[in-house]
Structures are given as C-alpha cells and as structure tokens.
mmCIF file of C-alpha atoms in Angstrom:
data_model
loop_
_atom_site.group_PDB
_atom_site.id
_atom_site.type_symbol
_atom_site.label_atom_id
_atom_site.label_comp_id
_atom_site.label_asym_id
_atom_site.label_seq_id
_atom_site.Cartn_x
_atom_site.Cartn_y
_atom_site.Cartn_z
ATOM 1 C CA UNK A 1 124.028 100.490 96.873
ATOM 2 C CA UNK A 2 123.996 99.060 93.382
ATOM 3 C CA UNK A 3 127.541 99.377 92.039
ATOM 4 C CA UNK A 4 126.521 97.743 88.804
ATOM 5 C CA UNK A 5 124.033 100.480 87.860
ATOM 6 C CA UNK A 6 126.129 103.609 88.147
ATOM 7 C CA UNK A 7 124.752 105.427 85.137
ATOM 8 C CA UNK A 8 121.214 106.575 84.386
ATOM 9 C CA UNK A 9 118.574 104.029 85.307
ATOM 10 C CA UNK A 10 116.361 103.007 82.426
ATOM 11 C CA UNK A 11 113.012 101.849 83.633
ATOM 12 C CA UNK A 12 110.427 99.573 82.082
ATOM 13 C CA UNK A 13 107.049 100.243 83.659
ATOM 14 C CA UNK A 14 104.792 97.211 83.888
ATOM 15 C CA UNK A 15 101.275 97.223 85.304
ATOM 16 C CA UNK A 16 100.389 93.692 86.372
ATOM 17 C CA UNK A 17 96.696 94.184 87.024
ATOM 18 C CA UNK A 18 96.570 97.133 89.394
ATOM 19 C CA UNK A 19 94.002 99.902 89.591
ATOM 20 C CA UNK A 20 96.158 102.481 87.705
ATOM 21 C CA UNK A 21 96.539 104.800 90.702
ATOM 22 C CA UNK A 22 100.231 103.939 91.084
ATOM 23 C CA UNK A 23 100.716 104.364 87.331
ATOM 24 C CA UNK A 24 99.306 107.870 87.527
ATOM 25 C CA UNK A 25 101.682 108.643 90.384
ATOM 26 C CA UNK A 26 104.554 107.348 88.228
ATOM 27 C CA UNK A 27 103.493 109.826 85.558
ATOM 28 C CA UNK A 28 103.323 112.525 88.229
ATOM 29 C CA UNK A 29 106.897 111.738 89.264
ATOM 30 C CA UNK A 30 107.964 112.424 85.661
ATOM 31 C CA UNK A 31 106.269 115.846 85.401
ATOM 32 C CA UNK A 32 108.374 119.050 85.660
ATOM 33 C CA UNK A 33 107.209 119.525 89.252
ATOM 34 C CA UNK A 34 108.881 116.371 90.629
ATOM 35 C CA UNK A 35 111.056 115.617 87.591
ATOM 36 C CA UNK A 36 112.479 112.135 88.131
ATOM 37 C CA UNK A 37 114.702 112.706 85.081
ATOM 38 C CA UNK A 38 116.994 114.742 87.331
ATOM 39 C CA UNK A 39 118.291 111.375 88.505
ATOM 40 C CA UNK A 40 118.607 110.037 84.966
ATOM 41 C CA UNK A 41 115.432 107.994 85.135
ATOM 42 C CA UNK A 42 113.914 107.335 81.754
ATOM 43 C CA UNK A 43 110.953 105.185 80.809
ATOM 44 C CA UNK A 44 111.792 102.826 77.955
ATOM 45 C CA UNK A 45 109.295 100.959 75.773
ATOM 46 C CA UNK A 46 110.956 97.536 75.871
ATOM 47 C CA UNK A 47 112.245 95.359 78.717
ATOM 48 C CA UNK A 48 115.325 94.571 76.630
ATOM 49 C CA UNK A 49 116.571 98.134 77.151
ATOM 50 C CA UNK A 50 115.743 98.333 80.846
ATOM 51 C CA UNK A 51 117.816 98.120 84.032
ATOM 52 C CA UNK A 52 114.818 98.260 86.337
ATOM 53 C CA UNK A 53 111.357 96.733 86.078
ATOM 54 C CA UNK A 54 108.860 99.041 87.750
ATOM 55 C CA UNK A 55 106.141 96.656 88.854
ATOM 56 C CA UNK A 56 102.729 97.918 89.949
ATOM 57 C CA UNK A 57 99.710 95.787 90.749
ATOM 58 C CA UNK A 58 99.241 92.470 92.559
ATOM 59 C CA UNK A 59 100.348 90.241 89.595
ATOM 60 C CA UNK A 60 97.165 88.606 88.384
ATOM 61 C CA UNK A 61 97.350 85.023 87.168
ATOM 62 C CA UNK A 62 96.413 86.292 83.691
ATOM 63 C CA UNK A 63 99.425 88.644 83.683
ATOM 64 C CA UNK A 64 101.902 86.237 85.281
ATOM 65 C CA UNK A 65 103.309 84.624 82.078
ATOM 66 C CA UNK A 66 103.818 88.043 80.514
ATOM 67 C CA UNK A 67 105.572 89.347 83.627
ATOM 68 C CA UNK A 68 107.909 86.349 83.665
ATOM 69 C CA UNK A 69 108.596 86.835 79.936
ATOM 70 C CA UNK A 70 109.378 90.519 80.477
ATOM 71 C CA UNK A 71 111.780 89.752 83.341
ATOM 72 C CA UNK A 72 113.472 87.010 81.328
ATOM 73 C CA UNK A 73 113.951 89.492 78.475
ATOM 74 C CA UNK A 74 115.774 92.016 80.653
ATOM 75 C CA UNK A 75 119.586 91.998 80.524
ATOM 76 C CA UNK A 76 121.610 91.359 83.691
ATOM 77 C CA UNK A 77 121.975 93.078 86.108
ATOM 78 C CA UNK A 78 118.239 93.353 86.470
ATOM 79 C CA UNK A 79 116.370 94.960 89.319
ATOM 80 C CA UNK A 80 112.712 94.969 90.299
ATOM 81 C CA UNK A 81 111.086 97.914 92.042
ATOM 82 C CA UNK A 82 107.703 96.913 93.460
ATOM 83 C CA UNK A 83 105.443 99.940 93.805
ATOM 84 C CA UNK A 84 102.437 100.295 96.056
ATOM 85 C CA UNK A 85 100.716 98.006 98.520
ATOM 86 C CA UNK A 86 99.696 95.646 95.728
ATOM 87 C CA UNK A 87 103.161 95.320 94.285
ATOM 88 C CA UNK A 88 104.837 94.776 97.652
ATOM 89 C CA UNK A 89 102.427 92.569 99.559
ATOM 90 C CA UNK A 90 99.390 91.983 97.378
ATOM 91 C CA UNK A 91 97.487 94.833 99.015
ATOM 92 C CA UNK A 92 93.770 94.455 99.362
ATOM 93 C CA UNK A 93 93.858 91.520 96.909
ATOM 94 C CA UNK A 94 96.551 89.523 98.650
ATOM 95 C CA UNK A 95 94.356 86.411 99.133
ATOM 96 C CA UNK A 96 91.959 86.534 96.186
ATOM 97 C CA UNK A 97 91.659 83.705 93.700
ATOM 98 C CA UNK A 98 92.870 85.589 90.626
ATOM 99 C CA UNK A 99 96.102 87.109 91.912
ATOM 100 C CA UNK A 100 99.295 85.584 93.239
ATOM 101 C CA UNK A 101 99.728 88.420 95.748
ATOM 102 C CA UNK A 102 102.617 90.706 94.950
ATOM 103 C CA UNK A 103 106.293 90.533 94.192
ATOM 104 C CA UNK A 104 107.199 88.179 97.051
ATOM 105 C CA UNK A 105 105.214 85.346 95.499
ATOM 106 C CA UNK A 106 106.543 86.324 92.074
ATOM 107 C CA UNK A 107 110.120 85.955 93.326
ATOM 108 C CA UNK A 108 109.382 82.394 94.484
ATOM 109 C CA UNK A 109 108.042 81.541 91.024
ATOM 110 C CA UNK A 110 111.090 83.136 89.371
ATOM 111 C CA UNK A 111 113.417 81.197 91.660
ATOM 112 C CA UNK A 112 111.661 77.953 90.775
ATOM 113 C CA UNK A 113 112.141 78.735 87.080
ATOM 114 C CA UNK A 114 115.803 79.656 87.542
ATOM 115 C CA UNK A 115 115.380 83.329 86.583
ATOM 116 C CA UNK A 116 117.800 85.433 88.596
ATOM 117 C CA UNK A 117 116.994 88.920 89.889
ATOM 118 C CA UNK A 118 119.874 90.993 91.248
ATOM 119 C CA UNK A 119 117.894 93.149 93.639
ATOM 120 C CA UNK A 120 114.372 93.987 94.690
ATOM 121 C CA UNK A 121 113.216 97.313 96.104
ATOM 122 C CA UNK A 122 109.958 97.632 97.983
ATOM 123 C CA UNK A 123 108.067 100.952 97.947
ATOM 124 C CA UNK A 124 104.881 100.826 100.079
ATOM 125 C CA UNK A 125 102.028 103.291 99.700
ATOM 126 C CA UNK A 126 98.440 103.170 98.483
ATOM 127 C CA UNK A 127 98.939 104.781 96.068
ATOM 128 C CA UNK A 128 102.611 105.675 96.401
ATOM 129 C CA UNK A 129 103.321 109.390 96.642
ATOM 130 C CA UNK A 130 105.466 110.762 93.812
ATOM 131 C CA UNK A 131 107.885 111.844 96.532
ATOM 132 C CA UNK A 132 107.948 108.250 97.735
ATOM 133 C CA UNK A 133 109.020 107.205 94.238
ATOM 134 C CA UNK A 134 111.705 109.914 94.203
ATOM 135 C CA UNK A 135 112.886 108.689 97.597
ATOM 136 C CA UNK A 136 113.104 105.132 96.244
ATOM 137 C CA UNK A 137 115.154 106.355 93.274
ATOM 138 C CA UNK A 138 117.454 108.284 95.611
ATOM 139 C CA UNK A 139 117.802 105.169 97.779
ATOM 140 C CA UNK A 140 118.597 103.111 94.687
ATOM 141 C CA UNK A 141 121.327 105.593 93.722
ATOM 142 C CA UNK A 142 122.662 105.784 97.269
ATOM 143 C CA UNK A 143 121.777 109.445 97.840
ATOM 144 C CA UNK A 144 119.690 109.006 100.979
ATOM 145 C CA UNK A 145 119.701 106.730 104.008
ATOM 146 C CA UNK A 146 117.147 104.011 104.590
ATOM 147 C CA UNK A 147 114.622 105.076 107.237
ATOM 148 C CA UNK A 148 112.448 102.039 107.978
ATOM 149 C CA UNK A 149 113.579 99.155 110.101
ATOM 150 C CA UNK A 150 111.808 96.222 111.672
ATOM 151 C CA UNK A 151 110.778 96.802 115.272
ATOM 152 C CA UNK A 152 109.864 94.257 117.929
ATOM 153 C CA UNK A 153 108.097 95.825 120.938
ATOM 154 C CA UNK A 154 107.178 93.958 124.112
ATOM 155 C CA UNK A 155 104.127 95.069 126.059
ATOM 156 C CA UNK A 156 105.610 94.046 129.424
ATOM 157 C CA UNK B 1 93.910 131.812 69.078
ATOM 158 C CA UNK B 2 97.046 131.085 71.066
ATOM 159 C CA UNK B 3 100.130 132.840 69.831
ATOM 160 C CA UNK B 4 103.153 130.565 69.503
ATOM 161 C CA UNK B 5 106.145 132.130 71.233
ATOM 162 C CA UNK B 6 109.508 132.373 69.544
ATOM 163 C CA UNK B 7 112.450 130.685 71.340
ATOM 164 C CA UNK B 8 113.879 134.049 72.452
ATOM 165 C CA UNK B 9 110.548 135.079 73.954
ATOM 166 C CA UNK B 10 110.282 131.686 75.636
ATOM 167 C CA UNK B 11 113.611 132.213 77.399
ATOM 168 C CA UNK B 12 112.363 135.584 78.690
ATOM 169 C CA UNK B 13 109.111 134.034 79.986
ATOM 170 C CA UNK B 14 110.952 131.115 81.546
ATOM 171 C CA UNK B 15 113.452 133.334 83.331
ATOM 172 C CA UNK B 16 110.641 135.499 84.725
ATOM 173 C CA UNK B 17 108.667 132.451 85.857
ATOM 174 C CA UNK B 18 111.593 130.726 87.545
ATOM 175 C CA UNK B 19 112.083 127.085 88.429
ATOM 176 C CA UNK B 20 109.126 124.928 89.535
ATOM 177 C CA UNK B 21 110.897 121.628 90.153
ATOM 178 C CA UNK B 22 111.082 120.723 93.833
ATOM 179 C CA UNK B 23 114.444 119.634 95.245
ATOM 180 C CA UNK B 24 112.690 116.900 97.131
ATOM 181 C CA UNK B 25 115.231 114.443 98.523
ATOM 182 C CA UNK B 26 117.213 117.458 99.740
ATOM 183 C CA UNK B 27 114.266 119.442 101.105
ATOM 184 C CA UNK B 28 111.190 118.927 103.266
ATOM 185 C CA UNK B 29 108.373 116.942 101.620
ATOM 186 C CA UNK B 30 105.034 118.548 100.838
ATOM 187 C CA UNK B 31 102.898 116.486 103.228
ATOM 188 C CA UNK B 32 99.873 118.251 104.667
ATOM 189 C CA UNK B 33 98.338 117.730 108.103
ATOM 190 C CA UNK B 34 95.584 115.561 106.576
ATOM 191 C CA UNK B 35 98.012 113.124 105.010
ATOM 192 C CA UNK B 36 97.782 109.540 106.242
ATOM 193 C CA UNK B 37 100.997 107.598 106.535
ATOM 194 C CA UNK B 38 102.142 104.452 108.275
ATOM 195 C CA UNK B 39 100.706 103.620 111.695
ATOM 196 C CA UNK B 40 102.626 102.977 114.884
ATOM 197 C CA UNK B 41 101.495 100.725 117.719
ATOM 198 C CA UNK B 42 102.419 101.962 121.191
ATOM 199 C CA UNK B 43 103.289 98.737 123.003
ATOM 200 C CA UNK B 44 103.005 100.365 126.428
ATOM 201 C CA UNK B 45 99.298 101.059 125.785
ATOM 202 C CA UNK B 46 98.288 98.103 123.570
ATOM 203 C CA UNK B 47 96.212 95.402 125.279
ATOM 204 C CA UNK B 48 96.186 92.900 122.419
ATOM 205 C CA UNK B 49 92.402 92.851 121.941
ATOM 206 C CA UNK B 50 92.675 92.455 118.167
ATOM 207 C CA UNK B 51 90.123 95.131 117.215
ATOM 208 C CA UNK B 52 92.588 96.641 114.753
ATOM 209 C CA UNK B 53 93.183 93.219 113.216
ATOM 210 C CA UNK B 54 89.455 92.757 112.599
ATOM 211 C CA UNK B 55 89.093 96.262 111.142
ATOM 212 C CA UNK B 56 92.083 96.023 108.789
ATOM 213 C CA UNK B 57 90.785 95.633 105.186
ATOM 214 C CA UNK B 58 93.944 94.162 103.597
ATOM 215 C CA UNK B 59 95.040 92.098 106.656
ATOM 216 C CA UNK B 60 98.167 94.180 107.081
ATOM 217 C CA UNK B 61 97.676 93.672 110.803
ATOM 218 C CA UNK B 62 97.643 90.009 111.748
ATOM 219 C CA UNK B 63 97.467 88.058 114.991
ATOM 220 C CA UNK B 64 100.056 85.330 115.442
ATOM 221 C CA UNK B 65 98.843 83.175 118.298
ATOM 222 C CA UNK B 66 100.711 80.634 120.372
ATOM 223 C CA UNK B 67 100.065 79.242 123.892
ATOM 224 C CA UNK B 68 102.743 81.501 125.416
ATOM 225 C CA UNK B 69 102.526 84.642 123.306
ATOM 226 C CA UNK B 70 100.182 86.735 121.238
ATOM 227 C CA UNK B 71 101.922 88.787 118.565
ATOM 228 C CA UNK B 72 100.386 91.573 116.465
ATOM 229 C CA UNK B 73 102.293 91.730 113.205
ATOM 230 C CA UNK B 74 102.101 94.911 111.135
ATOM 231 C CA UNK B 75 103.232 94.528 107.524
ATOM 232 C CA UNK B 76 103.694 98.060 106.189
ATOM 233 C CA UNK B 77 104.034 96.753 102.655
ATOM 234 C CA UNK B 78 100.402 95.666 102.585
ATOM 235 C CA UNK B 79 98.929 98.614 104.513
ATOM 236 C CA UNK B 80 96.604 100.900 102.545
ATOM 237 C CA UNK B 81 96.828 103.701 105.117
ATOM 238 C CA UNK B 82 93.083 103.908 105.756
ATOM 239 C CA UNK B 83 93.619 104.392 109.525
ATOM 240 C CA UNK B 84 90.588 102.293 110.479
ATOM 241 C CA UNK B 85 92.763 100.711 113.167
ATOM 242 C CA UNK B 86 93.355 104.185 114.601
ATOM 243 C CA UNK B 87 89.579 104.715 114.794
ATOM 244 C CA UNK B 88 88.695 101.392 116.418
ATOM 245 C CA UNK B 89 91.485 101.084 118.992
ATOM 246 C CA UNK B 90 89.788 101.203 122.441
ATOM 247 C CA UNK B 91 92.922 102.397 124.264
ATOM 248 C CA UNK B 92 94.303 104.747 121.591
ATOM 249 C CA UNK B 93 97.430 102.635 121.259
ATOM 250 C CA UNK B 94 97.430 102.791 117.458
ATOM 251 C CA UNK B 95 98.717 106.171 116.346
ATOM 252 C CA UNK B 96 98.784 107.420 112.779
ATOM 253 C CA UNK B 97 101.962 109.088 111.566
ATOM 254 C CA UNK B 98 102.830 111.010 108.429
ATOM 255 C CA UNK B 99 105.709 108.723 107.457
ATOM 256 C CA UNK B 100 105.767 107.821 103.790
ATOM 257 C CA UNK B 101 109.486 107.324 103.100
ATOM 258 C CA UNK B 102 109.183 103.572 103.505
ATOM 259 C CA UNK B 103 111.219 102.337 100.554
ATOM 260 C CA UNK B 104 113.652 99.542 101.372
ATOM 261 C CA UNK B 105 115.622 96.784 99.715
ATOM 262 C CA UNK B 106 114.887 94.168 102.377
ATOM 263 C CA UNK B 107 111.287 93.090 102.882
ATOM 264 C CA UNK B 108 112.027 92.176 106.514
ATOM 265 C CA UNK B 109 112.304 95.887 107.304
ATOM 266 C CA UNK B 110 108.591 96.286 106.637
ATOM 267 C CA UNK B 111 107.431 93.997 109.451
ATOM 268 C CA UNK B 112 106.741 95.383 112.925
ATOM 269 C CA UNK B 113 105.856 93.171 115.866
ATOM 270 C CA UNK B 114 104.075 93.874 119.142
ATOM 271 C CA UNK B 115 104.525 90.952 121.542
ATOM 272 C CA UNK B 116 102.106 90.229 124.406
ATOM 273 C CA UNK B 117 102.369 87.641 127.140
ATOM 274 C CA UNK B 118 99.401 85.372 127.770
ATOM 275 C CA UNK B 119 97.445 85.438 130.996
ATOM 276 C CA UNK B 120 97.625 82.142 132.876
ATOM 277 C CA UNK B 121 94.456 80.325 133.916
ATOM 278 C CA UNK B 122 94.026 79.946 137.655
ATOM 279 C CA UNK B 123 92.572 76.428 137.273
ATOM 280 C CA UNK B 124 94.415 74.655 134.472
ATOM 281 C CA UNK B 125 97.430 76.929 133.936
ATOM 282 C CA UNK B 126 96.988 77.272 130.188
ATOM 283 C CA UNK B 127 97.426 80.634 128.433
ATOM 284 C CA UNK B 128 94.456 82.675 127.283
ATOM 285 C CA UNK B 129 93.819 86.292 126.140
ATOM 286 C CA UNK B 130 96.684 88.549 127.283
ATOM 287 C CA UNK B 131 97.764 89.857 130.676
ATOM 288 C CA UNK B 132 97.094 93.422 129.628
ATOM 289 C CA UNK B 133 93.594 92.559 128.453
ATOM 290 C CA UNK B 134 92.701 90.912 131.794
ATOM 291 C CA UNK B 135 94.000 94.000 133.601
ATOM 292 C CA UNK B 136 91.955 96.230 131.315
ATOM 293 C CA UNK B 137 88.742 94.246 131.834
ATOM 294 C CA UNK B 138 89.034 94.096 135.622
ATOM 295 C CA UNK B 139 89.756 97.819 135.704
ATOM 296 C CA UNK B 140 86.864 98.723 133.402
ATOM 297 C CA UNK B 141 83.983 96.648 134.728
ATOM 298 C CA UNK B 142 83.010 95.135 138.054
ATOM 299 C CA UNK B 143 84.078 91.622 137.099
ATOM 300 C CA UNK B 144 85.973 90.155 140.000
ATOM 301 C CA UNK B 145 89.489 88.923 139.328
ATOM 302 C CA UNK B 146 88.326 85.533 140.500
ATOM 303 C CA UNK B 147 86.417 85.110 137.248
ATOM 304 C CA UNK B 148 88.757 87.092 135.010
ATOM 305 C CA UNK B 149 91.711 84.852 135.820
ATOM 306 C CA UNK B 150 90.030 81.749 134.430
ATOM 307 C CA UNK B 151 90.315 80.631 130.839
ATOM 308 C CA UNK B 152 87.086 80.350 128.790
ATOM 309 C CA UNK B 153 87.285 76.546 128.753
ATOM 310 C CA UNK B 154 87.425 76.305 132.544
ATOM 311 C CA UNK B 155 84.635 78.861 132.912
ATOM 312 C CA UNK B 156 82.459 76.843 130.536
ATOM 313 C CA UNK B 157 83.155 73.587 132.382
ATOM 314 C CA UNK B 158 82.340 75.204 135.726
ATOM 315 C CA UNK B 159 78.978 76.498 134.533
ATOM 316 C CA UNK B 160 78.083 73.107 133.058
ATOM 317 C CA UNK B 161 79.027 71.413 136.320
ATOM 318 C CA UNK B 162 76.917 73.881 138.282
ATOM 319 C CA UNK B 163 73.896 73.325 136.043
ATOM 320 C CA UNK B 164 74.284 69.550 136.245
ATOM 321 C CA UNK B 165 74.474 69.697 140.036
ATOM 322 C CA UNK B 166 71.340 71.815 140.258
ATOM 323 C CA UNK B 167 69.307 69.497 138.025
ATOM 324 C CA UNK B 168 70.427 66.376 139.836
ATOM 325 C CA UNK B 169 70.054 67.790 143.351
ATOM 326 C CA UNK B 170 66.622 69.397 143.254
#
C-alpha cells in the first residue's frame, strides 16, 4: 500500500462531533491488551506532526472549519482514516441539519478548496472494534489482505 | 498501603505473569457468538418488499427504484449493526454475520446491491412491485393471479369504472 509512509505512523486523533464511543475504542486499541504501538502507531498532539488524521464523528458544521484547518496543517503525504459509521457515511446522523454527513462530503469540500489528501481509509463499525482498528492499521501497512468487496446479486 | 516494587522484583512478576498482548492480525479474533457484524442479503430468497429498508435506522439500506428494476443498496459504511432488518425480513433473506474486518481504501467496496426485476402489468405493461413479490403474494394468500398481475393504477381505474357503471346503470 502506502510506499510513502514506510516508517511508524504518527496519528492525530480528531473527534468531529461523535458520541465518544469510537474514541474509547481508539484508547482500547492502545492498551497493552491490543497494543497498537506494536505497529509503530503513536498518537501525537498536533496535526503538524501527523501522517494520519484519525477522524471520528459525522463532521458537524460547527467542527468543519477546525477539521479543514487541521487537515491543511498536516504535512504531505497526508492520509485520513475515517472511523465508525459516522466517520464513513454519516451514520445515524447522515441527513440531519447540523452535520455534513461523514468523510465523503468532507472530501468534496476539501477538493473544492484545493486541499489534497493522498489517501482515505474507511473503517466501518458502530462503534468500531479495537480489532477492527488493528486490522485497518495492518491494511495500511500492507500486512493483511482486503476482505470486503462490492457485490451485485440478481434475484432471477 | 500498596508497596512499590523495585525494578528487579517487577521483572520477576512480569516473567511469571507472561504476555497479555494478543497477536491479533495473525490470530483468530475474539468475537463471541452474540457479536453483531455486517448483514448479508440472500438474493435467492429476497422478494424486494422493502421491510428492511423501512426498519433501517440510519438508512444504510436504500431502495433505488426505476421502471425496469428495483435495487436494494446496502452501504456497510453507514450500518450500525442493529440487525433490525434481520428481525423484520418476512422470508429470512437477511442474514446477520460476524464479519467486522471491513476496512478498505475504496468506498465503492462498501456498497452491496441486490437487483430485482419488475413485474409487468397485464393491462398497461408498466413495471410495478417485483416478480418475486407477486409470486410470494399469490403463493401466500388466495388472491388470484388475475388480480396480482395488474399494477395498482390499473386496479384503481378498474374499480372506479365498475362503481361508475353501477351508479349509472341502476
């Protein structure tokens, strides 16, 4: 996968208005039991030090300018990992008035502003399992194969 | 009061206790039998009634309707894994799985489609409901296929005509 991020991934964790369940699972992935630091993952306090933006929550309109600022502050190559149903597709709040509905809408806004993102990873789950996060990290580093694929089934 | 261990004692305790970290990507995950993962729609059983679409809280299941086809689109990325669709499905076509390794770098991978063909109206030839749903209804209840093969518009027009005839005639 990402040839440009061969070393340890430094991660900036950004909650964009979610319910905190995914954030707790992120913490769980960092505990000695699951230990995401095996793969070199480290949470950093500033987007300027980060390779990956770990985005949870459905991106509320209130949080949108801050999210765009944080992504603009990240050095290239920059990656976004959208965690949870809210991050990926807006989740239960995908059509409410106060959210833009997940990372797919955010990418359109970023494209309109000319902010480039080198890759986006989608991690569904409500909330995501810590193992799901570990799987996403392993996929990012090229350790495991991708399992999901789009299926079209005809009834007759 | 808790006694603070010296580093040497800590090494002894740690070596007795052993390693707790799971080797997850290289071993089986810890999912239990109660765990709810992504759903799967069995296209050979599905009749396209849309009960799952109505029950879905975050609209992860959506109906895409056109005159020729009726498509049930399942967006895994928005699913909250509540399995209400599994509960409401009248033909048990929606099956819950324990899949949770759904991470991907292309959002297109998260869309699943179940495509149904429309039933054709005997009178006007336009598409309505789905073929499987008409089969299901005629099998379930004593509705004759004569009525089941008509689209709702034609059925409505026929009843209105019949009523008008009765009022005028008698």
